[in-house]
Each structure stands twice: as structure tokens, then as C-alpha cells.
Amino acid sequence: DLHSFPTRRSSDLSFVSFSVEKGEFVAIMGASGSGKSTCMNMLGTLDKPTNGEYYLEGVNVFTLSADELSDIRNNKIGFVFQGFNLISRTSALDNVSMPMIYKGLPESERYKRAREALKVVGLEDKENNRPSQMSGGQQQRVAIARAIVNDAPLILADEPKLRSEERFSRNAETD
């Protein structure tokens, strides 16, 4: 059981409960304002509910200290935020390697793994580009590479298909 999440934090998430097994892909869908991002922030240990429990690999994360939560975010959770949260003044390679700084990995290992992650998402030729030099879809793939670079067992993606759908819509209009 990867996690179980009952909470009474807000009316949007009252009595929510679910579990995800290792290797499963789960989509939380709902109307705008229904609490999807709030739920993701709680699953990512960025927010805490006023009540409830959340177990990640058997540990109730809402009982952990701030340092322990930080360790969980760095080692067990990869994030793809709706706005991607890329650092505008840094290259794709540096954006992807950022989480590994907190793991204390040497620069050579960080860049090696970041290049591998960029290759996985098809952006090996964009490693020196800054976010402003990339399309929205490319920025999203940099964010995905950053989320997978530490081999986290849990990847959380907020609106993961947004950019590809926008690109498809633009292409359909010009065809």
C-alpha cells in the first residue's frame, strides 16, 4: 500500500480515502476548484490537513517533522507542477539536476543523471536552453525529467496533459 489518504481538511476533500499500489497509475479528475491541486499538495507533503492520515510506504507522513518531510520530498516524491516551477535563469540541465544537490551528489553524477533524464523525455539537444527558449511542451518535459531524476517511487503531476493537449489543439487548427 503506497498511500492511504483520509482527511477532513476542507469541504472539497472531506472523507476522501484511496490507496495506490506500487506501479499503478492513478488520475484524480474533477472540475476546476474541486480540490485536485490541494490533494496533490497534501500527497506531496507540501500541505497538511487539519485532520486525517496519509501513509507513504507504511509511514503516516503527517506525524513527521519538517526535516523528515523534506527528506521524503527529496527521496520519495517527484513533482510536475501545473506551472512547471522551472528556474528561469538556469538551463534545462541545471533545472533537472537541482533536486540532486539536496541529496549531496557530486556535480559530475548530477549532470550525468540529468542528461539521462533529459534523454528519456527527448530533450537531450536542449540541455543548455533556458525555459524562455523552449516551448510550453518542452518546459513540461524538463519538469518531468526533474521529477524522475531521483527515481522517486511516487510521481505527482498536476494537469499532466495540459501542454500536449494545447499543442495538439494548435496543430489541429493549422492542419
CSV table of N, CA and C in Angstrom, one decimal, residues 22-171:
chain,number,residue,atom,x,y,z
A,22,LYS,N,2.1,0.0,-5.6
A,22,LYS,CA,3.3,0.3,-6.3
A,22,LYS,C,3.1,-0.1,-7.8
A,23,GLY,N,3.5,0.8,-8.7
A,23,GLY,CA,3.4,0.5,-10.1
A,23,GLY,C,2.1,1.0,-10.8
A,24,GLU,N,1.1,1.4,-10.0
A,24,GLU,CA,-0.1,1.8,-10.5
A,24,GLU,C,0.0,3.3,-11.0
A,25,PHE,N,-0.8,3.6,-12.0
A,25,PHE,CA,-1.0,5.0,-12.4
A,25,PHE,C,-2.4,5.4,-12.1
A,26,VAL,N,-2.6,6.5,-11.4
A,26,VAL,CA,-3.9,7.0,-10.9
A,26,VAL,C,-4.1,8.4,-11.4
A,27,ALA,N,-5.3,8.7,-11.8
A,27,ALA,CA,-5.7,10.1,-12.2
A,27,ALA,C,-6.7,10.5,-11.3
A,28,ILE,N,-6.6,11.7,-10.7
A,28,ILE,CA,-7.6,12.3,-9.9
A,28,ILE,C,-8.2,13.4,-10.8
A,29,MET,N,-9.5,13.2,-11.1
A,29,MET,CA,-10.1,14.1,-12.0
A,29,MET,C,-11.3,14.8,-11.3
A,30,GLY,N,-11.6,16.0,-11.8
A,30,GLY,CA,-12.7,16.8,-11.3
A,30,GLY,C,-12.7,18.2,-11.9
A,31,ALA,N,-13.8,18.9,-11.6
A,31,ALA,CA,-13.9,20.2,-12.1
A,31,ALA,C,-12.9,21.2,-11.5
A,32,SER,N,-12.7,22.3,-12.2
A,32,SER,CA,-11.8,23.3,-11.6
A,32,SER,C,-12.3,23.7,-10.2
A,33,GLY,N,-11.4,23.8,-9.3
A,33,GLY,CA,-11.7,24.2,-7.9
A,33,GLY,C,-12.2,23.1,-7.1
A,34,SER,N,-12.2,21.8,-7.6
A,34,SER,CA,-12.7,20.7,-6.8
A,34,SER,C,-11.7,20.1,-5.8
A,35,GLY,N,-10.5,20.6,-5.8
A,35,GLY,CA,-9.5,20.2,-4.7
A,35,GLY,C,-8.4,19.3,-5.3
A,36,LYS,N,-8.3,19.1,-6.6
A,36,LYS,CA,-7.2,18.3,-7.1
A,36,LYS,C,-5.9,18.7,-6.7
A,37,SER,N,-5.6,20.0,-6.9
A,37,SER,CA,-4.2,20.6,-6.6
A,37,SER,C,-4.0,20.5,-5.1
A,38,THR,N,-5.0,20.8,-4.3
A,38,THR,CA,-4.9,20.7,-2.8
A,38,THR,C,-4.6,19.3,-2.4
A,39,CYS,N,-5.2,18.3,-3.0
A,39,CYS,CA,-5.0,16.9,-2.8
A,39,CYS,C,-3.5,16.6,-3.1
A,40,MET,N,-3.1,17.1,-4.3
A,40,MET,CA,-1.7,16.8,-4.7
A,40,MET,C,-0.7,17.4,-3.7
A,41,ASN,N,-1.0,18.6,-3.3
A,41,ASN,CA,-0.1,19.3,-2.3
A,41,ASN,C,0.0,18.5,-1.0
A,42,MET,N,-1.1,17.9,-0.6
A,42,MET,CA,-1.1,17.1,0.6
A,42,MET,C,-0.3,15.8,0.4
A,43,LEU,N,-0.6,15.1,-0.8
A,43,LEU,CA,0.1,13.9,-1.1
A,43,LEU,C,1.6,14.2,-1.2
A,44,GLY,N,2.0,15.4,-1.7
A,44,GLY,CA,3.4,15.7,-1.8
A,44,GLY,C,4.0,16.3,-0.6
A,45,THR,N,3.3,16.3,0.5
A,45,THR,CA,3.7,16.7,1.9
A,45,THR,C,4.0,18.2,1.9
A,46,LEU,N,3.4,19.0,0.9
A,46,LEU,CA,3.6,20.4,0.9
A,46,LEU,C,2.6,21.1,1.8
A,47,ASP,N,1.4,20.5,2.0
A,47,ASP,CA,0.4,21.0,2.9
A,47,ASP,C,-0.1,19.9,3.8
A,48,LYS,N,-0.6,20.3,5.0
A,48,LYS,CA,-1.1,19.3,5.9
A,48,LYS,C,-2.6,19.6,6.2
A,49,PRO,N,-3.4,18.5,6.3
A,49,PRO,CA,-4.8,18.7,6.6
A,49,PRO,C,-5.0,19.0,8.1
A,50,THR,N,-6.2,19.5,8.5
A,50,THR,CA,-6.4,19.7,9.9
A,50,THR,C,-6.7,18.4,10.6
A,51,ASN,N,-7.2,17.4,9.8
A,51,ASN,CA,-7.5,16.1,10.4
A,51,ASN,C,-7.1,15.0,9.3
A,52,GLY,N,-6.9,13.8,9.7
A,52,GLY,CA,-6.7,12.7,8.8
A,52,GLY,C,-5.4,12.1,8.8
A,53,GLU,N,-5.1,11.2,8.0
A,53,GLU,CA,-3.9,10.4,7.9
A,53,GLU,C,-3.5,10.2,6.5
A,54,TYR,N,-2.2,10.1,6.2
A,54,TYR,CA,-1.7,9.8,4.9
A,54,TYR,C,-0.4,8.9,5.1
A,55,TYR,N,-0.5,7.7,4.6
A,55,TYR,CA,0.6,6.8,4.7
A,55,TYR,C,1.3,6.6,3.4
A,56,LEU,N,2.6,6.8,3.5
A,56,LEU,CA,3.5,6.6,2.3
A,56,LEU,C,4.5,5.5,2.7
A,57,GLU,N,4.4,4.4,2.0
A,57,GLU,CA,5.2,3.2,2.3
A,57,GLU,C,5.1,2.9,3.8
A,58,GLY,N,3.9,2.9,4.3
A,58,GLY,CA,3.7,2.5,5.7
A,58,GLY,C,3.9,3.5,6.8
A,59,VAL,N,4.3,4.7,6.4
A,59,VAL,CA,4.6,5.8,7.4
A,59,VAL,C,3.5,6.9,7.3
A,60,ASN,N,2.9,7.2,8.5
A,60,ASN,CA,2.0,8.3,8.5
A,60,ASN,C,2.8,9.6,8.4
A,61,VAL,N,2.8,10.2,7.2
A,61,VAL,CA,3.7,11.4,7.0
A,61,VAL,C,3.2,12.6,7.7
A,62,PHE,N,2.0,12.7,8.1
A,62,PHE,CA,1.5,13.9,8.8
A,62,PHE,C,2.0,13.9,10.3
A,63,THR,N,2.7,12.9,10.7
A,63,THR,CA,3.3,12.9,12.1
A,63,THR,C,4.8,13.2,12.0
A,64,LEU,N,5.3,13.4,10.9
A,64,LEU,CA,6.8,13.7,10.7
A,64,LEU,C,7.2,15.1,10.9
A,65,SER,N,8.4,15.3,11.3
A,65,SER,CA,8.9,16.7,11.4
A,65,SER,C,9.2,17.3,10.1
A,66,ALA,N,9.4,18.6,10.1
A,66,ALA,CA,9.7,19.3,8.8
A,66,ALA,C,10.9,18.8,8.1
A,67,ASP,N,11.9,18.4,8.8
A,67,ASP,CA,13.1,17.8,8.2
A,67,ASP,C,12.8,16.5,7.6
A,68,GLU,N,12.1,15.7,8.3
A,68,GLU,CA,11.7,14.3,7.8
A,68,GLU,C,10.8,14.5,6.5
A,69,LEU,N,9.9,15.4,6.5
A,69,LEU,CA,9.1,15.7,5.4
A,69,LEU,C,9.9,16.1,4.2
A,70,SER,N,10.9,16.9,4.4
A,70,SER,CA,11.8,17.4,3.4
A,70,SER,C,12.6,16.2,2.8
A,71,ASP,N,13.0,15.3,3.6
A,71,ASP,CA,13.7,14.1,3.2
A,71,ASP,C,12.8,13.2,2.3
A,72,ILE,N,11.5,13.1,2.7
A,72,ILE,CA,10.5,12.3,1.9
A,72,ILE,C,10.4,13.0,0.5
A,73,ARG,N,10.2,14.3,0.5
A,73,ARG,CA,10.0,15.0,-0.8
A,73,ARG,C,11.2,14.8,-1.7
A,74,ASN,N,12.4,14.8,-1.1
A,74,ASN,CA,13.6,14.7,-1.9
A,74,ASN,C,13.9,13.2,-2.4
A,75,ASN,N,13.5,12.3,-1.6
A,75,ASN,CA,13.8,10.9,-1.9
A,75,ASN,C,12.7,10.0,-2.4
A,76,LYS,N,11.4,10.4,-2.1
A,76,LYS,CA,10.3,9.5,-2.4
A,76,LYS,C,9.3,10.1,-3.3
A,77,ILE,N,9.3,11.4,-3.6
A,77,ILE,CA,8.3,12.1,-4.4
A,77,ILE,C,8.9,13.0,-5.5
A,78,GLY,N,8.5,12.8,-6.7
A,78,GLY,CA,8.8,13.7,-7.8
A,78,GLY,C,7.6,14.5,-8.2
A,79,PHE,N,7.8,15.8,-8.4
A,79,PHE,CA,6.7,16.7,-8.7
A,79,PHE,C,6.8,17.2,-10.1
A,80,VAL,N,5.6,17.3,-10.8
A,80,VAL,CA,5.5,18.1,-12.0
A,80,VAL,C,4.3,19.0,-11.7
A,81,PHE,N,4.7,20.3,-11.4
A,81,PHE,CA,3.7,21.3,-11.0
A,81,PHE,C,3.0,21.8,-12.3
A,82,GLN,N,1.8,22.3,-12.1
A,82,GLN,CA,1.0,22.9,-13.2
A,82,GLN,C,1.7,24.0,-13.9
A,83,GLY,N,2.5,24.8,-13.2
A,83,GLY,CA,3.2,25.9,-13.8
A,83,GLY,C,4.7,25.5,-14.0
A,84,PHE,N,5.0,24.2,-13.8
A,84,PHE,CA,6.3,23.6,-14.0
A,84,PHE,C,7.4,24.1,-13.0
A,85,ASN,N,7.3,25.3,-12.5
A,85,ASN,CA,8.3,25.8,-11.5
A,85,ASN,C,9.7,25.6,-11.9
A,86,LEU,N,10.0,25.9,-13.1
A,86,LEU,CA,11.4,25.9,-13.6
A,86,LEU,C,12.1,27.2,-13.2
A,87,ILE,N,13.4,27.2,-12.9
A,87,ILE,CA,14.1,28.4,-12.6
A,87,ILE,C,14.5,29.0,-13.9
A,88,SER,N,14.0,30.2,-14.2
A,88,SER,CA,14.1,30.9,-15.5
A,88,SER,C,15.5,31.2,-15.9
A,89,ARG,N,16.4,31.5,-15.0
A,89,ARG,CA,17.7,31.9,-15.3
A,89,ARG,C,18.7,30.7,-15.5
A,90,THR,N,18.2,29.5,-15.3
A,90,THR,CA,19.1,28.3,-15.4
A,90,THR,C,18.7,27.4,-16.6
A,91,SER,N,19.6,26.7,-17.1
A,91,SER,CA,19.4,25.8,-18.2
A,91,SER,C,18.5,24.6,-17.8
A,92,ALA,N,18.1,23.9,-18.9
A,92,ALA,CA,17.3,22.7,-18.6
A,92,ALA,C,18.1,21.7,-17.8
A,93,LEU,N,19.4,21.6,-18.1
A,93,LEU,CA,20.3,20.6,-17.4
A,93,LEU,C,20.3,21.0,-15.9
A,94,ASP,N,20.5,22.3,-15.6
A,94,ASP,CA,20.6,22.7,-14.2
A,94,ASP,C,19.2,22.6,-13.5
A,95,ASN,N,18.1,22.8,-14.2
A,95,ASN,CA,16.8,22.6,-13.6
A,95,ASN,C,16.6,21.2,-13.2
A,96,VAL,N,17.0,20.3,-14.1
A,96,VAL,CA,16.8,18.8,-13.8
A,96,VAL,C,17.8,18.4,-12.7
A,97,SER,N,19.0,18.9,-12.7
A,97,SER,CA,19.9,18.4,-11.7
A,97,SER,C,19.7,19.0,-10.3
A,98,MET,N,18.8,20.0,-10.2
A,98,MET,CA,18.6,20.7,-8.9
A,98,MET,C,18.2,19.8,-7.7
A,99,PRO,N,17.3,18.9,-7.9
A,99,PRO,CA,16.9,18.0,-6.7
A,99,PRO,C,18.1,17.2,-6.2
A,100,MET,N,19.0,16.9,-7.0
A,100,MET,CA,20.2,16.1,-6.6
A,100,MET,C,21.2,16.8,-5.8
A,101,ILE,N,21.2,18.1,-5.8
A,101,ILE,CA,22.0,18.9,-5.0
A,101,ILE,C,21.7,18.6,-3.5
A,102,TYR,N,20.4,18.5,-3.2
A,102,TYR,CA,20.0,18.3,-1.8
A,102,TYR,C,20.3,16.9,-1.4
A,103,LYS,N,20.6,16.0,-2.3
A,103,LYS,CA,21.0,14.6,-2.0
A,103,LYS,C,22.5,14.6,-1.7
A,104,GLY,N,23.2,15.7,-2.0
A,104,GLY,CA,24.6,15.7,-1.8
A,104,GLY,C,25.4,15.0,-2.9
A,105,LEU,N,24.8,14.7,-4.1
A,105,LEU,CA,25.6,14.1,-5.1
A,105,LEU,C,26.6,15.0,-5.7
A,106,PRO,N,27.8,14.5,-6.1
A,106,PRO,CA,28.8,15.3,-6.8
A,106,PRO,C,28.2,15.8,-8.1
A,107,GLU,N,28.8,17.0,-8.6
A,107,GLU,CA,28.3,17.6,-9.8
A,107,GLU,C,28.3,16.7,-11.0
A,108,SER,N,29.4,15.9,-11.1
A,108,SER,CA,29.5,15.0,-12.3
A,108,SER,C,28.4,14.0,-12.3
A,109,GLU,N,28.1,13.4,-11.2
A,109,GLU,CA,26.9,12.5,-11.1
A,109,GLU,C,25.6,13.1,-11.4
A,110,ARG,N,25.4,14.3,-10.8
A,110,ARG,CA,24.2,15.1,-11.1
A,110,ARG,C,24.0,15.3,-12.5
A,111,TYR,N,25.0,15.8,-13.2
A,111,TYR,CA,24.9,16.1,-14.6
A,111,TYR,C,24.7,14.9,-15.5
A,112,LYS,N,25.4,13.8,-15.1
A,112,LYS,CA,25.2,12.5,-15.8
A,112,LYS,C,23.7,12.1,-15.7
A,113,ARG,N,23.2,12.0,-14.5
A,113,ARG,CA,21.8,11.6,-14.3
A,113,ARG,C,20.8,12.6,-15.0
A,114,ALA,N,21.1,13.9,-14.9
A,114,ALA,CA,20.2,14.9,-15.5
A,114,ALA,C,20.2,14.7,-17.0
A,115,ARG,N,21.3,14.4,-17.6
A,115,ARG,CA,21.4,14.2,-19.1
A,115,ARG,C,20.6,13.0,-19.5
A,116,GLU,N,20.7,11.9,-18.7
A,116,GLU,CA,19.9,10.7,-18.9
A,116,GLU,C,18.4,11.0,-18.8
A,117,ALA,N,18.0,11.7,-17.8
A,117,ALA,CA,16.6,12.1,-17.7
A,117,ALA,C,16.1,12.9,-18.9
A,118,LEU,N,16.9,13.9,-19.3
A,118,LEU,CA,16.6,14.7,-20.5
A,118,LEU,C,16.4,13.8,-21.7
A,119,LYS,N,17.3,12.8,-21.8
A,119,LYS,CA,17.2,11.9,-23.0
A,119,LYS,C,15.9,11.1,-22.9
A,120,VAL,N,15.5,10.7,-21.8
A,120,VAL,CA,14.3,9.9,-21.6
A,120,VAL,C,13.1,10.7,-22.1
A,121,VAL,N,13.1,12.0,-21.9
A,121,VAL,CA,11.9,12.9,-22.4
A,121,VAL,C,12.2,13.5,-23.7
A,122,GLY,N,13.3,13.1,-24.4
A,122,GLY,CA,13.5,13.6,-25.8
A,122,GLY,C,14.1,15.0,-25.9
A,123,LEU,N,14.8,15.4,-24.8
A,123,LEU,CA,15.3,16.8,-24.9
A,123,LEU,C,16.8,16.9,-24.7
A,124,GLU,N,17.5,15.8,-25.1
A,124,GLU,CA,19.0,15.8,-24.9
A,124,GLU,C,19.6,16.9,-25.7
A,125,ASP,N,19.0,17.4,-26.7
A,125,ASP,CA,19.6,18.5,-27.5
A,125,ASP,C,19.2,19.9,-27.0
A,126,LYS,N,18.5,20.0,-25.8
A,126,LYS,CA,18.0,21.3,-25.3
A,126,LYS,C,18.7,21.5,-23.9
A,127,GLU,N,19.7,20.7,-23.5
A,127,GLU,CA,20.2,20.8,-22.1
A,127,GLU,C,20.7,22.2,-21.8
A,128,ASN,N,21.2,23.0,-22.7
A,128,ASN,CA,21.7,24.4,-22.4
A,128,ASN,C,20.6,25.4,-22.6
A,129,ASN,N,19.4,25.1,-23.0
A,129,ASN,CA,18.4,26.1,-23.2
A,129,ASN,C,17.7,26.5,-21.8
A,130,ARG,N,17.4,27.7,-21.7
A,130,ARG,CA,16.7,28.2,-20.6
A,130,ARG,C,15.2,28.0,-20.9
A,131,PRO,N,14.3,28.0,-19.8
A,131,PRO,CA,12.9,27.9,-20.1
A,131,PRO,C,12.3,28.8,-21.1
A,132,SER,N,12.8,30.1,-21.2
A,132,SER,CA,12.2,31.0,-22.1
A,132,SER,C,12.6,30.7,-23.6
A,133,GLN,N,13.5,29.8,-23.7
A,133,GLN,CA,14.0,29.4,-25.1
A,133,GLN,C,13.3,28.1,-25.5
A,134,MET,N,12.3,27.6,-24.7
A,134,MET,CA,11.6,26.4,-25.0
A,134,MET,C,10.1,26.6,-25.1
A,135,SER,N,9.5,25.7,-25.8
A,135,SER,CA,8.0,25.8,-25.9
A,135,SER,C,7.4,25.3,-24.6
A,136,GLY,N,6.1,25.5,-24.4
A,136,GLY,CA,5.5,25.0,-23.2
A,136,GLY,C,5.6,23.5,-23.0
A,137,GLY,N,5.5,22.8,-24.1
A,137,GLY,CA,5.6,21.3,-24.1
A,137,GLY,C,7.0,20.9,-23.7
A,138,GLN,N,8.0,21.6,-24.2
A,138,GLN,CA,9.4,21.3,-23.8
A,138,GLN,C,9.6,21.6,-22.4
A,139,GLN,N,9.1,22.7,-21.9
A,139,GLN,CA,9.2,23.0,-20.5
A,139,GLN,C,8.6,22.0,-19.6
A,140,GLN,N,7.4,21.5,-20.0
A,140,GLN,CA,6.8,20.4,-19.3
A,140,GLN,C,7.7,19.2,-19.2
A,141,ARG,N,8.3,18.8,-20.3
A,141,ARG,CA,9.2,17.7,-20.3
A,141,ARG,C,10.4,17.9,-19.5
A,142,VAL,N,10.9,19.1,-19.4
A,142,VAL,CA,12.0,19.4,-18.4
A,142,VAL,C,11.5,19.1,-17.0
A,143,ALA,N,10.3,19.6,-16.7
A,143,ALA,CA,9.7,19.3,-15.4
A,143,ALA,C,9.6,17.8,-15.1
A,144,ILE,N,9.2,17.1,-16.1
A,144,ILE,CA,9.0,15.6,-16.0
A,144,ILE,C,10.4,15.0,-15.7
A,145,ALA,N,11.4,15.4,-16.5
A,145,ALA,CA,12.8,14.9,-16.3
A,145,ALA,C,13.2,15.2,-14.8
A,146,ARG,N,12.9,16.4,-14.3
A,146,ARG,CA,13.3,16.7,-13.0
A,146,ARG,C,12.6,15.8,-12.0
A,147,ALA,N,11.3,15.5,-12.3
A,147,ALA,CA,10.6,14.6,-11.4
A,147,ALA,C,11.1,13.2,-11.3
A,148,ILE,N,11.6,12.7,-12.4
A,148,ILE,CA,12.1,11.3,-12.5
A,148,ILE,C,13.5,11.1,-12.2
A,149,VAL,N,14.3,12.2,-12.1
A,149,VAL,CA,15.8,12.1,-12.0
A,149,VAL,C,16.2,11.4,-10.7
A,150,ASN,N,15.5,11.5,-9.6
A,150,ASN,CA,15.9,10.8,-8.4
A,150,ASN,C,15.3,9.4,-8.2
A,151,ASP,N,14.6,8.9,-9.2
A,151,ASP,CA,14.0,7.6,-9.2
A,151,ASP,C,13.0,7.5,-8.0
A,152,ALA,N,12.2,8.5,-7.8
A,152,ALA,CA,11.2,8.5,-6.7
A,152,ALA,C,10.1,7.5,-7.0
A,153,PRO,N,9.7,6.8,-5.9
A,153,PRO,CA,8.6,5.8,-6.1
A,153,PRO,C,7.2,6.4,-6.4
A,154,LEU,N,7.1,7.7,-6.1
A,154,LEU,CA,5.8,8.4,-6.3
A,154,LEU,C,6.1,9.7,-7.2
A,155,ILE,N,5.4,9.8,-8.3
A,155,ILE,CA,5.4,11.0,-9.1
A,155,ILE,C,4.1,11.6,-9.1
A,156,LEU,N,4.0,12.9,-8.7
A,156,LEU,CA,2.8,13.7,-8.7
A,156,LEU,C,2.8,14.7,-9.8
A,157,ALA,N,1.8,14.7,-10.7
A,157,ALA,CA,1.8,15.6,-11.8
A,157,ALA,C,0.4,16.3,-11.8
A,158,ASP,N,0.5,17.7,-11.7
A,158,ASP,CA,-0.7,18.5,-11.7
A,158,ASP,C,-1.0,18.9,-13.2
A,159,GLU,N,-2.1,18.5,-13.7
A,159,GLU,CA,-2.5,18.8,-15.1
A,159,GLU,C,-1.5,18.3,-16.1
A,160,PRO,N,-1.2,17.0,-16.0
A,160,PRO,CA,0.0,16.4,-16.8
A,160,PRO,C,-0.2,16.5,-18.3
A,161,LYS,N,-1.4,16.5,-18.8
A,161,LYS,CA,-1.6,16.5,-20.2
A,161,LYS,C,-1.9,17.9,-20.8
A,162,LEU,N,-1.9,18.9,-20.0
A,162,LEU,CA,-2.3,20.3,-20.4
A,162,LEU,C,-1.5,20.7,-21.6
A,163,ARG,N,-0.2,20.7,-21.6
A,163,ARG,CA,0.6,21.3,-22.7
A,163,ARG,C,0.5,20.4,-23.9
A,164,SER,N,0.5,19.1,-23.8
A,164,SER,CA,0.4,18.3,-25.0
A,164,SER,C,-1.0,18.5,-25.7
A,165,GLU,N,-2.1,18.7,-24.9
A,165,GLU,CA,-3.4,19.0,-25.5
A,165,GLU,C,-3.4,20.4,-26.1
A,166,GLU,N,-2.7,21.4,-25.5
A,166,GLU,CA,-2.7,22.7,-26.2
A,166,GLU,C,-1.9,22.6,-27.5
A,167,ARG,N,-0.8,21.8,-27.5
A,167,ARG,CA,0.0,21.7,-28.7
A,167,ARG,C,-0.9,21.0,-29.8
A,168,PHE,N,-1.6,19.9,-29.4
A,168,PHE,CA,-2.4,19.2,-30.3
A,168,PHE,C,-3.5,20.2,-30.9
A,169,SER,N,-4.1,21.0,-30.0
A,169,SER,CA,-5.1,21.9,-30.5
A,169,SER,C,-4.6,22.9,-31.5
A,170,ARG,N,-3.4,23.4,-31.2
A,170,ARG,CA,-2.8,24.4,-32.2
A,170,ARG,C,-2.5,23.7,-33.5
A,171,ASN,N,-1.9,22.5,-33.4
A,171,ASN,CA,-1.6,21.8,-34.7
A,171,ASN,C,-2.9,21.4,-35.5
